[in-house]
Amino acid sequence: MKLSYLFLAAGFEEIEAVTVVDVLRRAGVNIKTVSMTGGLEVSGEHGIVLLADLTYEGTTFDDADFYILPGGTEGTRNLFYNDDFKMTLLDHYNKGKKIAAIGESPSLLGELNMLTDKNATCTAGLEKFLNGATYTAMPIEIQDNILTGKGPEAAMKFAVAIVSLLLGKDAADKVSKELLLILD
Protein backbone atom coordinates (compact mmCIF):
# COMPACT_ATOMS: atom_id res chain seq x y z
CA MET A 1 0.00 0.00 0.00
CA LYS A 2 1.23 3.47 -0.84
CA LEU A 3 1.79 6.08 1.83
CA SER A 4 -0.37 9.02 2.72
CA TYR A 5 1.31 12.10 4.13
CA LEU A 6 -0.16 14.71 6.46
CA PHE A 7 1.83 17.96 6.47
CA LEU A 8 2.27 19.77 9.80
CA ALA A 9 3.31 23.40 9.54
CA ALA A 10 3.67 25.52 12.69
CA GLY A 11 0.19 26.71 13.66
CA PHE A 12 -1.75 23.73 12.22
CA GLU A 13 -5.28 23.09 13.51
CA GLU A 14 -4.89 20.25 16.00
CA ILE A 15 -8.36 18.69 15.67
CA GLU A 16 -8.05 18.53 11.90
CA ALA A 17 -4.62 16.87 12.10
CA VAL A 18 -4.99 14.46 15.00
CA THR A 19 -8.47 13.27 14.03
CA VAL A 20 -7.32 12.38 10.52
CA VAL A 21 -4.19 10.57 11.67
CA ASP A 22 -6.10 8.64 14.34
CA VAL A 23 -8.95 7.54 12.05
CA LEU A 24 -6.63 6.55 9.20
CA ARG A 25 -4.36 4.52 11.47
CA ARG A 26 -7.38 2.76 13.01
CA ALA A 27 -8.42 1.81 9.47
CA GLY A 28 -4.97 0.43 8.67
CA VAL A 29 -3.89 3.24 6.33
CA ASN A 30 -0.15 3.79 6.14
CA ILE A 31 -0.02 7.50 7.04
CA LYS A 32 3.03 9.52 8.04
CA THR A 33 3.06 12.97 9.56
CA VAL A 34 5.57 15.36 8.03
CA SER A 35 7.04 18.31 9.90
CA MET A 36 7.52 21.45 7.84
CA THR A 37 9.59 23.11 10.60
CA GLY A 38 12.95 21.43 10.14
CA GLY A 39 12.64 19.47 13.40
CA LEU A 40 10.21 16.73 14.37
CA GLU A 41 8.31 18.80 16.96
CA VAL A 42 5.55 20.99 15.56
CA SER A 43 3.39 23.33 17.63
CA GLY A 44 -0.26 23.65 16.68
CA GLU A 45 -2.53 26.67 16.68
CA HIS A 46 -3.54 26.08 20.31
CA GLY A 47 -0.11 25.21 21.68
CA ILE A 48 -0.37 21.43 21.39
CA VAL A 49 2.97 20.03 20.25
CA LEU A 50 3.06 16.93 18.05
CA LEU A 51 6.06 14.78 17.24
CA ALA A 52 6.03 14.17 13.48
CA ASP A 53 7.19 10.93 11.89
CA LEU A 54 9.37 12.67 9.28
CA THR A 55 10.78 16.04 8.27
CA TYR A 56 9.90 17.55 4.91
CA GLU A 57 13.54 18.22 4.04
CA GLY A 58 14.54 14.60 4.67
CA THR A 59 11.75 12.93 2.73
CA THR A 60 10.98 12.11 -0.88
CA PHE A 61 7.34 11.72 -1.73
CA ASP A 62 7.45 9.51 -4.84
CA ASP A 63 5.44 6.80 -3.05
CA ALA A 64 2.64 9.15 -2.00
CA ASP A 65 -0.98 8.33 -2.65
CA PHE A 66 -2.67 11.10 -0.62
CA TYR A 67 -1.39 14.49 0.52
CA ILE A 68 -3.40 15.76 3.49
CA LEU A 69 -3.38 19.37 4.67
CA PRO A 70 -4.88 20.34 8.01
CA GLY A 71 -5.86 23.97 8.32
CA GLY A 72 -5.10 26.53 10.96
CA THR A 73 -4.58 30.16 10.06
CA GLU A 74 -0.85 30.25 10.72
CA GLY A 75 -0.32 26.67 9.54
CA THR A 76 -1.95 27.36 6.18
CA ARG A 77 0.02 30.59 5.82
CA ASN A 78 3.26 28.71 6.54
CA LEU A 79 2.44 26.16 3.84
CA PHE A 80 1.54 28.94 1.41
CA TYR A 81 4.88 30.71 1.87
CA ASN A 82 6.87 27.51 1.28
CA ASP A 83 7.53 27.62 -2.47
CA ASP A 84 9.18 24.19 -2.55
CA PHE A 85 6.13 22.64 -0.88
CA LYS A 86 3.79 24.37 -3.33
CA MET A 87 5.78 22.90 -6.24
CA THR A 88 5.63 19.44 -4.62
CA LEU A 89 1.87 19.85 -4.12
CA LEU A 90 1.33 21.01 -7.72
CA ASP A 91 3.40 18.11 -9.06
CA HIS A 92 1.31 15.64 -7.03
CA TYR A 93 -1.92 17.26 -8.29
CA ASN A 94 -0.75 17.34 -11.91
CA LYS A 95 -0.07 13.60 -11.74
CA GLY A 96 -3.74 13.10 -10.83
CA LYS A 97 -2.97 11.98 -7.29
CA LYS A 98 -5.24 12.69 -4.34
CA ILE A 99 -5.17 15.78 -2.12
CA ALA A 100 -7.31 16.39 0.96
CA ALA A 101 -7.47 19.85 2.56
CA ILE A 102 -9.62 20.97 5.48
CA GLY A 103 -10.42 24.23 7.28
CA GLU A 104 -8.28 27.08 6.02
CA SER A 105 -6.05 24.91 3.82
CA PRO A 106 -8.45 24.58 0.83
CA SER A 107 -7.65 28.26 0.25
CA LEU A 108 -4.10 27.16 -0.64
CA LEU A 109 -5.51 24.80 -3.27
CA GLY A 110 -7.63 27.65 -4.62
CA GLU A 111 -4.67 29.99 -4.81
CA LEU A 112 -2.83 27.30 -6.81
CA ASN A 113 -5.84 26.97 -9.17
CA MET A 114 -6.50 23.34 -8.24
CA LEU A 115 -10.19 23.93 -7.57
CA THR A 116 -11.27 25.36 -10.92
CA ASP A 117 -14.73 24.07 -11.90
CA LYS A 118 -15.00 21.99 -8.71
CA ASN A 119 -17.33 22.14 -5.74
CA ALA A 120 -15.32 22.93 -2.63
CA THR A 121 -15.75 23.85 1.00
CA CYS A 122 -13.57 25.49 3.64
CA THR A 123 -13.74 27.58 6.79
CA ALA A 124 -16.43 30.22 6.31
CA GLY A 125 -15.02 33.57 5.28
CA LEU A 126 -12.23 32.10 3.15
CA GLU A 127 -14.39 31.07 0.21
CA LYS A 128 -13.09 34.07 -1.77
CA PHE A 129 -9.74 32.23 -1.99
CA LEU A 130 -11.25 29.14 -3.63
CA ASN A 131 -10.42 30.49 -7.11
CA GLY A 132 -12.66 29.02 -9.78
CA ALA A 133 -14.57 26.79 -7.36
CA THR A 134 -18.19 26.74 -6.33
CA TYR A 135 -18.28 27.16 -2.54
CA THR A 136 -20.93 24.86 -1.05
CA ALA A 137 -20.49 25.24 2.75
CA MET A 138 -21.03 21.47 3.02
CA PRO A 139 -19.04 19.52 5.65
CA ILE A 140 -17.02 17.80 2.90
CA GLU A 141 -16.79 17.90 -0.89
CA ILE A 142 -15.19 15.28 -3.13
CA GLN A 143 -14.41 16.32 -6.69
CA ASP A 144 -12.12 14.26 -8.90
CA ASN A 145 -8.85 13.87 -6.95
CA ILE A 146 -9.63 16.63 -4.42
CA LEU A 147 -11.36 16.32 -1.04
CA THR A 148 -12.10 19.48 0.91
CA GLY A 149 -13.47 19.80 4.44
CA LYS A 150 -15.14 22.73 6.18
CA GLY A 151 -13.20 22.74 9.44
CA PRO A 152 -12.83 21.11 12.86
CA GLU A 153 -16.54 20.29 13.00
CA ALA A 154 -16.15 18.14 9.87
CA ALA A 155 -12.85 16.47 10.81
CA MET A 156 -14.34 13.04 11.51
CA LYS A 157 -16.38 12.94 8.27
CA PHE A 158 -13.32 14.22 6.40
CA ALA A 159 -11.14 11.45 7.82
CA VAL A 160 -13.70 8.73 7.08
CA ALA A 161 -14.00 10.05 3.50
CA ILE A 162 -10.24 9.62 3.07
CA VAL A 163 -10.55 6.04 4.33
CA SER A 164 -13.35 5.43 1.84
CA LEU A 165 -11.32 6.85 -1.05
CA LEU A 166 -8.28 4.77 -0.11
CA LEU A 167 -9.77 1.49 1.10
CA GLY A 168 -13.40 1.53 0.00
CA LYS A 169 -16.83 1.93 1.58
CA ASP A 170 -16.65 -1.26 3.66
CA ALA A 171 -13.47 -0.08 5.41
CA ALA A 172 -15.01 3.35 6.00
CA ASP A 173 -18.18 1.78 7.42
CA LYS A 174 -16.11 -0.50 9.67
CA VAL A 175 -14.03 2.33 11.16
CA SER A 176 -17.15 4.50 11.53
CA LYS A 177 -18.87 1.73 13.47
CA GLU A 178 -15.80 1.27 15.70
CA LEU A 179 -15.85 5.01 16.43
CA LEU A 180 -19.60 4.96 17.11
CA LEU A 181 -19.91 7.53 14.34
CA ILE A 182 -23.25 7.97 12.67
CA LEU A 183 -22.80 9.51 9.22
CA ASP A 184 -25.84 11.10 7.64
mmCIF file of N, CA and C in Angstrom, residues 61-128:
data_model
loop_
_atom_site.group_PDB
_atom_site.id
_atom_site.type_symbol
_atom_site.label_atom_id
_atom_site.label_comp_id
_atom_site.label_asym_id
_atom_site.label_seq_id
_atom_site.Cartn_x
_atom_site.Cartn_y
_atom_site.Cartn_z
ATOM 1 N N PHE A 61 8.759 12.037 -1.777
ATOM 2 C CA PHE A 61 7.336 11.721 -1.734
ATOM 3 C C PHE A 61 6.865 10.962 -2.969
ATOM 4 N N ASP A 62 7.774 10.247 -3.625
ATOM 5 C CA ASP A 62 7.447 9.509 -4.841
ATOM 6 C C ASP A 62 6.402 8.426 -4.596
ATOM 7 N N ASP A 63 6.348 7.901 -3.370
ATOM 8 C CA ASP A 63 5.437 6.801 -3.051
ATOM 9 C C ASP A 63 4.100 7.286 -2.502
ATOM 10 N N ALA A 64 3.841 8.576 -2.609
ATOM 11 C CA ALA A 64 2.641 9.153 -1.999
ATOM 12 C C ALA A 64 1.383 8.830 -2.784
ATOM 13 N N ASP A 65 0.334 8.491 -2.052
ATOM 14 C CA ASP A 65 -0.981 8.335 -2.646
ATOM 15 C C ASP A 65 -1.819 9.575 -2.338
ATOM 16 N N PHE A 66 -1.863 9.958 -1.065
ATOM 17 C CA PHE A 66 -2.671 11.096 -0.620
ATOM 18 C C PHE A 66 -1.774 12.118 0.066
ATOM 19 N N TYR A 67 -1.961 13.379 -0.250
ATOM 20 C CA TYR A 67 -1.386 14.488 0.521
ATOM 21 C C TYR A 67 -2.538 15.073 1.317
ATOM 22 N N ILE A 68 -2.337 15.257 2.615
ATOM 23 C CA ILE A 68 -3.397 15.758 3.493
ATOM 24 C C ILE A 68 -2.911 17.018 4.187
ATOM 25 N N LEU A 69 -3.732 18.076 4.101
ATOM 26 C CA LEU A 69 -3.377 19.368 4.665
ATOM 27 C C LEU A 69 -4.389 19.780 5.721
ATOM 28 N N PRO A 70 -3.994 19.754 7.002
ATOM 29 C CA PRO A 70 -4.878 20.337 8.008
ATOM 30 C C PRO A 70 -4.827 21.855 7.868
ATOM 31 N N GLY A 71 -5.834 22.513 8.389
ATOM 32 C CA GLY A 71 -5.862 23.968 8.323
ATOM 33 C C GLY A 71 -5.146 24.597 9.499
ATOM 34 N N GLY A 72 -5.722 25.672 9.967
ATOM 35 C CA GLY A 72 -5.097 26.530 10.957
ATOM 36 C C GLY A 72 -4.618 27.769 10.221
ATOM 37 N N THR A 73 -4.927 28.925 10.748
ATOM 38 C CA THR A 73 -4.583 30.165 10.057
ATOM 39 C C THR A 73 -3.086 30.264 9.807
ATOM 40 N N GLU A 74 -2.309 30.146 10.857
ATOM 41 C CA GLU A 74 -0.854 30.250 10.715
ATOM 42 C C GLU A 74 -0.285 29.050 9.964
ATOM 43 N N GLY A 75 -0.805 27.862 10.220
ATOM 44 C CA GLY A 75 -0.324 26.667 9.536
ATOM 45 C C GLY A 75 -0.515 26.754 8.039
ATOM 46 N N THR A 76 -1.686 27.205 7.609
ATOM 47 C CA THR A 76 -1.949 27.358 6.178
ATOM 48 C C THR A 76 -1.043 28.419 5.582
ATOM 49 N N ARG A 77 -0.874 29.520 6.297
ATOM 50 C CA ARG A 77 0.018 30.591 5.823
ATOM 51 C C ARG A 77 1.444 30.062 5.670
ATOM 52 N N ASN A 78 1.900 29.263 6.623
ATOM 53 C CA ASN A 78 3.259 28.714 6.543
ATOM 54 C C ASN A 78 3.416 27.766 5.356
ATOM 55 N N LEU A 79 2.390 27.004 5.039
ATOM 56 C CA LEU A 79 2.444 26.163 3.842
ATOM 57 C C LEU A 79 2.450 27.024 2.579
ATOM 58 N N PHE A 80 1.640 28.069 2.582
ATOM 59 C CA PHE A 80 1.535 28.941 1.413
ATOM 60 C C PHE A 80 2.872 29.618 1.089
ATOM 61 N N TYR A 81 3.613 30.006 2.101
ATOM 62 C CA TYR A 81 4.878 30.707 1.865
ATOM 63 C C TYR A 81 6.056 29.775 1.614
ATOM 64 N N ASN A 82 5.808 28.472 1.572
ATOM 65 C CA ASN A 82 6.865 27.508 1.284
ATOM 66 C C ASN A 82 6.788 27.133 -0.204
ATOM 67 N N ASP A 83 7.593 27.813 -1.023
ATOM 68 C CA ASP A 83 7.529 27.616 -2.473
ATOM 69 C C ASP A 83 7.867 26.193 -2.885
ATOM 70 N N ASP A 84 8.833 25.570 -2.213
ATOM 71 C CA ASP A 84 9.180 24.194 -2.547
ATOM 72 C C ASP A 84 7.993 23.269 -2.290
ATOM 73 N N PHE A 85 7.307 23.461 -1.172
ATOM 74 C CA PHE A 85 6.130 22.645 -0.880
ATOM 75 C C PHE A 85 5.048 22.859 -1.934
ATOM 76 N N LYS A 86 4.818 24.101 -2.327
ATOM 77 C CA LYS A 86 3.793 24.370 -3.334
ATOM 78 C C LYS A 86 4.122 23.662 -4.655
ATOM 79 N N MET A 87 5.387 23.613 -5.012
ATOM 80 C CA MET A 87 5.779 22.903 -6.237
ATOM 81 C C MET A 87 5.559 21.395 -6.081
ATOM 82 N N THR A 88 5.872 20.856 -4.905
ATOM 83 C CA THR A 88 5.629 19.441 -4.623
ATOM 84 C C THR A 88 4.136 19.140 -4.693
ATOM 85 N N LEU A 89 3.327 20.006 -4.124
ATOM 86 C CA LEU A 89 1.874 19.851 -4.124
ATOM 87 C C LEU A 89 1.322 19.911 -5.553
ATOM 88 N N LEU A 90 1.776 20.884 -6.334
ATOM 89 C CA LEU A 90 1.328 21.009 -7.724
ATOM 90 C C LEU A 90 1.730 19.789 -8.551
ATOM 91 N N ASP A 91 2.932 19.290 -8.341
ATOM 92 C CA ASP A 91 3.395 18.109 -9.063
ATOM 93 C C ASP A 91 2.496 16.911 -8.743
ATOM 94 N N HIS A 92 2.194 16.733 -7.472
ATOM 95 C CA HIS A 92 1.309 15.644 -7.035
ATOM 96 C C HIS A 92 -0.059 15.782 -7.713
ATOM 97 N N TYR A 93 -0.608 16.978 -7.683
ATOM 98 C CA TYR A 93 -1.916 17.255 -8.288
ATOM 99 C C TYR A 93 -1.887 17.002 -9.797
ATOM 100 N N ASN A 94 -0.854 17.490 -10.458
ATOM 101 C CA ASN A 94 -0.754 17.342 -11.915
ATOM 102 C C ASN A 94 -0.598 15.891 -12.352
ATOM 103 N N LYS A 95 -0.150 15.034 -11.451
ATOM 104 C CA LYS A 95 -0.069 13.595 -11.736
ATOM 105 C C LYS A 95 -1.408 12.894 -11.487
ATOM 106 N N GLY A 96 -2.420 13.661 -11.074
ATOM 107 C CA GLY A 96 -3.739 13.097 -10.830
ATOM 108 C C GLY A 96 -3.867 12.393 -9.495
ATOM 109 N N LYS A 97 -2.923 12.619 -8.607
ATOM 110 C CA LYS A 97 -2.969 11.977 -7.293
ATOM 111 C C LYS A 97 -3.884 12.762 -6.357
ATOM 112 N N LYS A 98 -4.234 12.147 -5.246
ATOM 113 C CA LYS A 98 -5.245 12.693 -4.341
ATOM 114 C C LYS A 98 -4.677 13.721 -3.356
ATOM 115 N N ILE A 99 -5.497 14.750 -3.103
ATOM 116 C CA ILE A 99 -5.173 15.782 -2.119
ATOM 117 C C ILE A 99 -6.414 16.023 -1.275
ATOM 118 N N ALA A 100 -6.221 16.077 0.040
ATOM 119 C CA ALA A 100 -7.306 16.394 0.960
ATOM 120 C C ALA A 100 -6.885 17.623 1.766
ATOM 121 N N ALA A 101 -7.765 18.607 1.832
ATOM 122 C CA ALA A 101 -7.474 19.846 2.556
ATOM 123 C C ALA A 101 -8.712 20.236 3.353
ATOM 124 N N ILE A 102 -8.502 20.663 4.587
ATOM 125 C CA ILE A 102 -9.624 20.975 5.480
ATOM 126 C C ILE A 102 -9.392 22.314 6.168
ATOM 127 N N GLY A 103 -10.497 22.973 6.540
ATOM 128 C CA GLY A 103 -10.419 24.233 7.275
ATOM 129 C C GLY A 103 -9.939 25.364 6.387
ATOM 130 N N GLU A 104 -8.851 25.990 6.792
ATOM 131 C CA GLU A 104 -8.282 27.084 6.016
ATOM 132 C C GLU A 104 -7.488 26.593 4.806
ATOM 133 N N SER A 105 -6.980 25.361 4.854
ATOM 134 C CA SER A 105 -6.054 24.908 3.817
ATOM 135 C C SER A 105 -6.643 24.759 2.406
ATOM 136 N N PRO A 106 -7.958 24.565 2.208
ATOM 137 C CA PRO A 106 -8.447 24.581 0.829
ATOM 138 C C PRO A 106 -8.161 25.906 0.111
ATOM 139 N N SER A 107 -7.987 26.983 0.876
ATOM 140 C CA SER A 107 -7.647 28.264 0.254
ATOM 141 C C SER A 107 -6.310 28.177 -0.477
ATOM 142 N N LEU A 108 -5.386 27.368 0.038
ATOM 143 C CA LEU A 108 -4.103 27.161 -0.636
ATOM 144 C C LEU A 108 -4.330 26.468 -1.978
ATOM 145 N N LEU A 109 -5.210 25.472 -2.011
ATOM 146 C CA LEU A 109 -5.514 24.797 -3.269
ATOM 147 C C LEU A 109 -6.148 25.764 -4.263
ATOM 148 N N GLY A 110 -7.009 26.638 -3.759
ATOM 149 C CA GLY A 110 -7.627 27.646 -4.620
ATOM 150 C C GLY A 110 -6.611 28.610 -5.189
ATOM 151 N N GLU A 111 -5.709 29.060 -4.351
ATOM 152 C CA GLU A 111 -4.670 29.990 -4.808
ATOM 153 C C GLU A 111 -3.765 29.343 -5.854
ATOM 154 N N LEU A 112 -3.648 28.015 -5.831
ATOM 155 C CA LEU A 112 -2.826 27.297 -6.814
ATOM 156 C C LEU A 112 -3.674 26.799 -7.999
ATOM 157 N N ASN A 113 -4.921 27.281 -8.079
ATOM 158 C CA ASN A 113 -5.837 26.965 -9.174
ATOM 159 C C ASN A 113 -6.128 25.476 -9.327
ATOM 160 N N MET A 114 -6.175 24.757 -8.211
ATOM 161 C CA MET A 114 -6.496 23.336 -8.239
ATOM 162 C C MET A 114 -7.998 23.074 -8.110
ATOM 163 N N LEU A 115 -8.763 24.111 -7.828
ATOM 164 C CA LEU A 115 -10.192 23.926 -7.570
ATOM 165 C C LEU A 115 -11.082 24.424 -8.698
ATOM 166 N N THR A 116 -10.508 24.826 -9.804
ATOM 167 C CA THR A 116 -11.272 25.358 -10.920
ATOM 168 C C THR A 116 -12.339 24.367 -11.370
ATOM 169 N N ASP A 117 -13.571 24.858 -11.465
ATOM 170 C CA ASP A 117 -14.729 24.075 -11.900
ATOM 171 C C ASP A 117 -15.066 22.913 -10.970
ATOM 172 N N LYS A 118 -14.684 23.025 -9.706
ATOM 173 C CA LYS A 118 -14.999 21.994 -8.715
ATOM 174 C C LYS A 118 -15.879 22.594 -7.613
ATOM 175 N N ASN A 119 -16.670 21.755 -6.984
ATOM 176 C CA ASN A 119 -17.326 22.142 -5.742
ATOM 177 C C ASN A 119 -16.281 22.024 -4.646
ATOM 178 N N ALA A 120 -16.288 22.959 -3.724
ATOM 179 C CA ALA A 120 -15.324 22.925 -2.626
ATOM 180 C C ALA A 120 -15.929 23.569 -1.395
ATOM 181 N N THR A 121 -15.339 23.250 -0.262
ATOM 182 C CA THR A 121 -15.749 23.851 0.999
ATOM 183 C C THR A 121 -14.506 24.207 1.790
ATOM 184 N N CYS A 122 -14.673 25.065 2.782
ATOM 185 C CA CYS A 122 -13.569 25.495 3.640
ATOM 186 C C CYS A 122 -14.161 26.245 4.817
ATOM 187 N N THR A 123 -13.295 26.745 5.683
ATOM 188 C CA THR A 123 -13.745 27.580 6.789
ATOM 189 C C THR A 123 -14.472 28.799 6.229
ATOM 190 N N ALA A 124 -15.645 29.078 6.776
ATOM 191 C CA ALA A 124 -16.426 30.219 6.312
ATOM 192 C C ALA A 124 -15.606 31.501 6.387
ATOM 193 N N GLY A 125 -15.750 32.312 5.365
ATOM 194 C CA GLY A 125 -15.020 33.569 5.278
ATOM 195 C C GLY A 125 -13.814 33.490 4.362
ATOM 196 N N LEU A 126 -13.383 32.265 4.034
ATOM 197 C CA LEU A 126 -12.233 32.102 3.146
ATOM 198 C C LEU A 126 -12.629 31.642 1.747
ATOM 199 N N GLU A 127 -13.932 31.559 1.509
ATOM 200 C CA GLU A 127 -14.393 31.069 0.209
ATOM 201 C C GLU A 127 -13.904 31.931 -0.953
ATOM 202 N N LYS A 128 -13.589 33.196 -0.696
ATOM 203 C CA LYS A 128 -13.093 34.073 -1.768
ATOM 204 C C LYS A 128 -11.731 33.610 -2.300
#
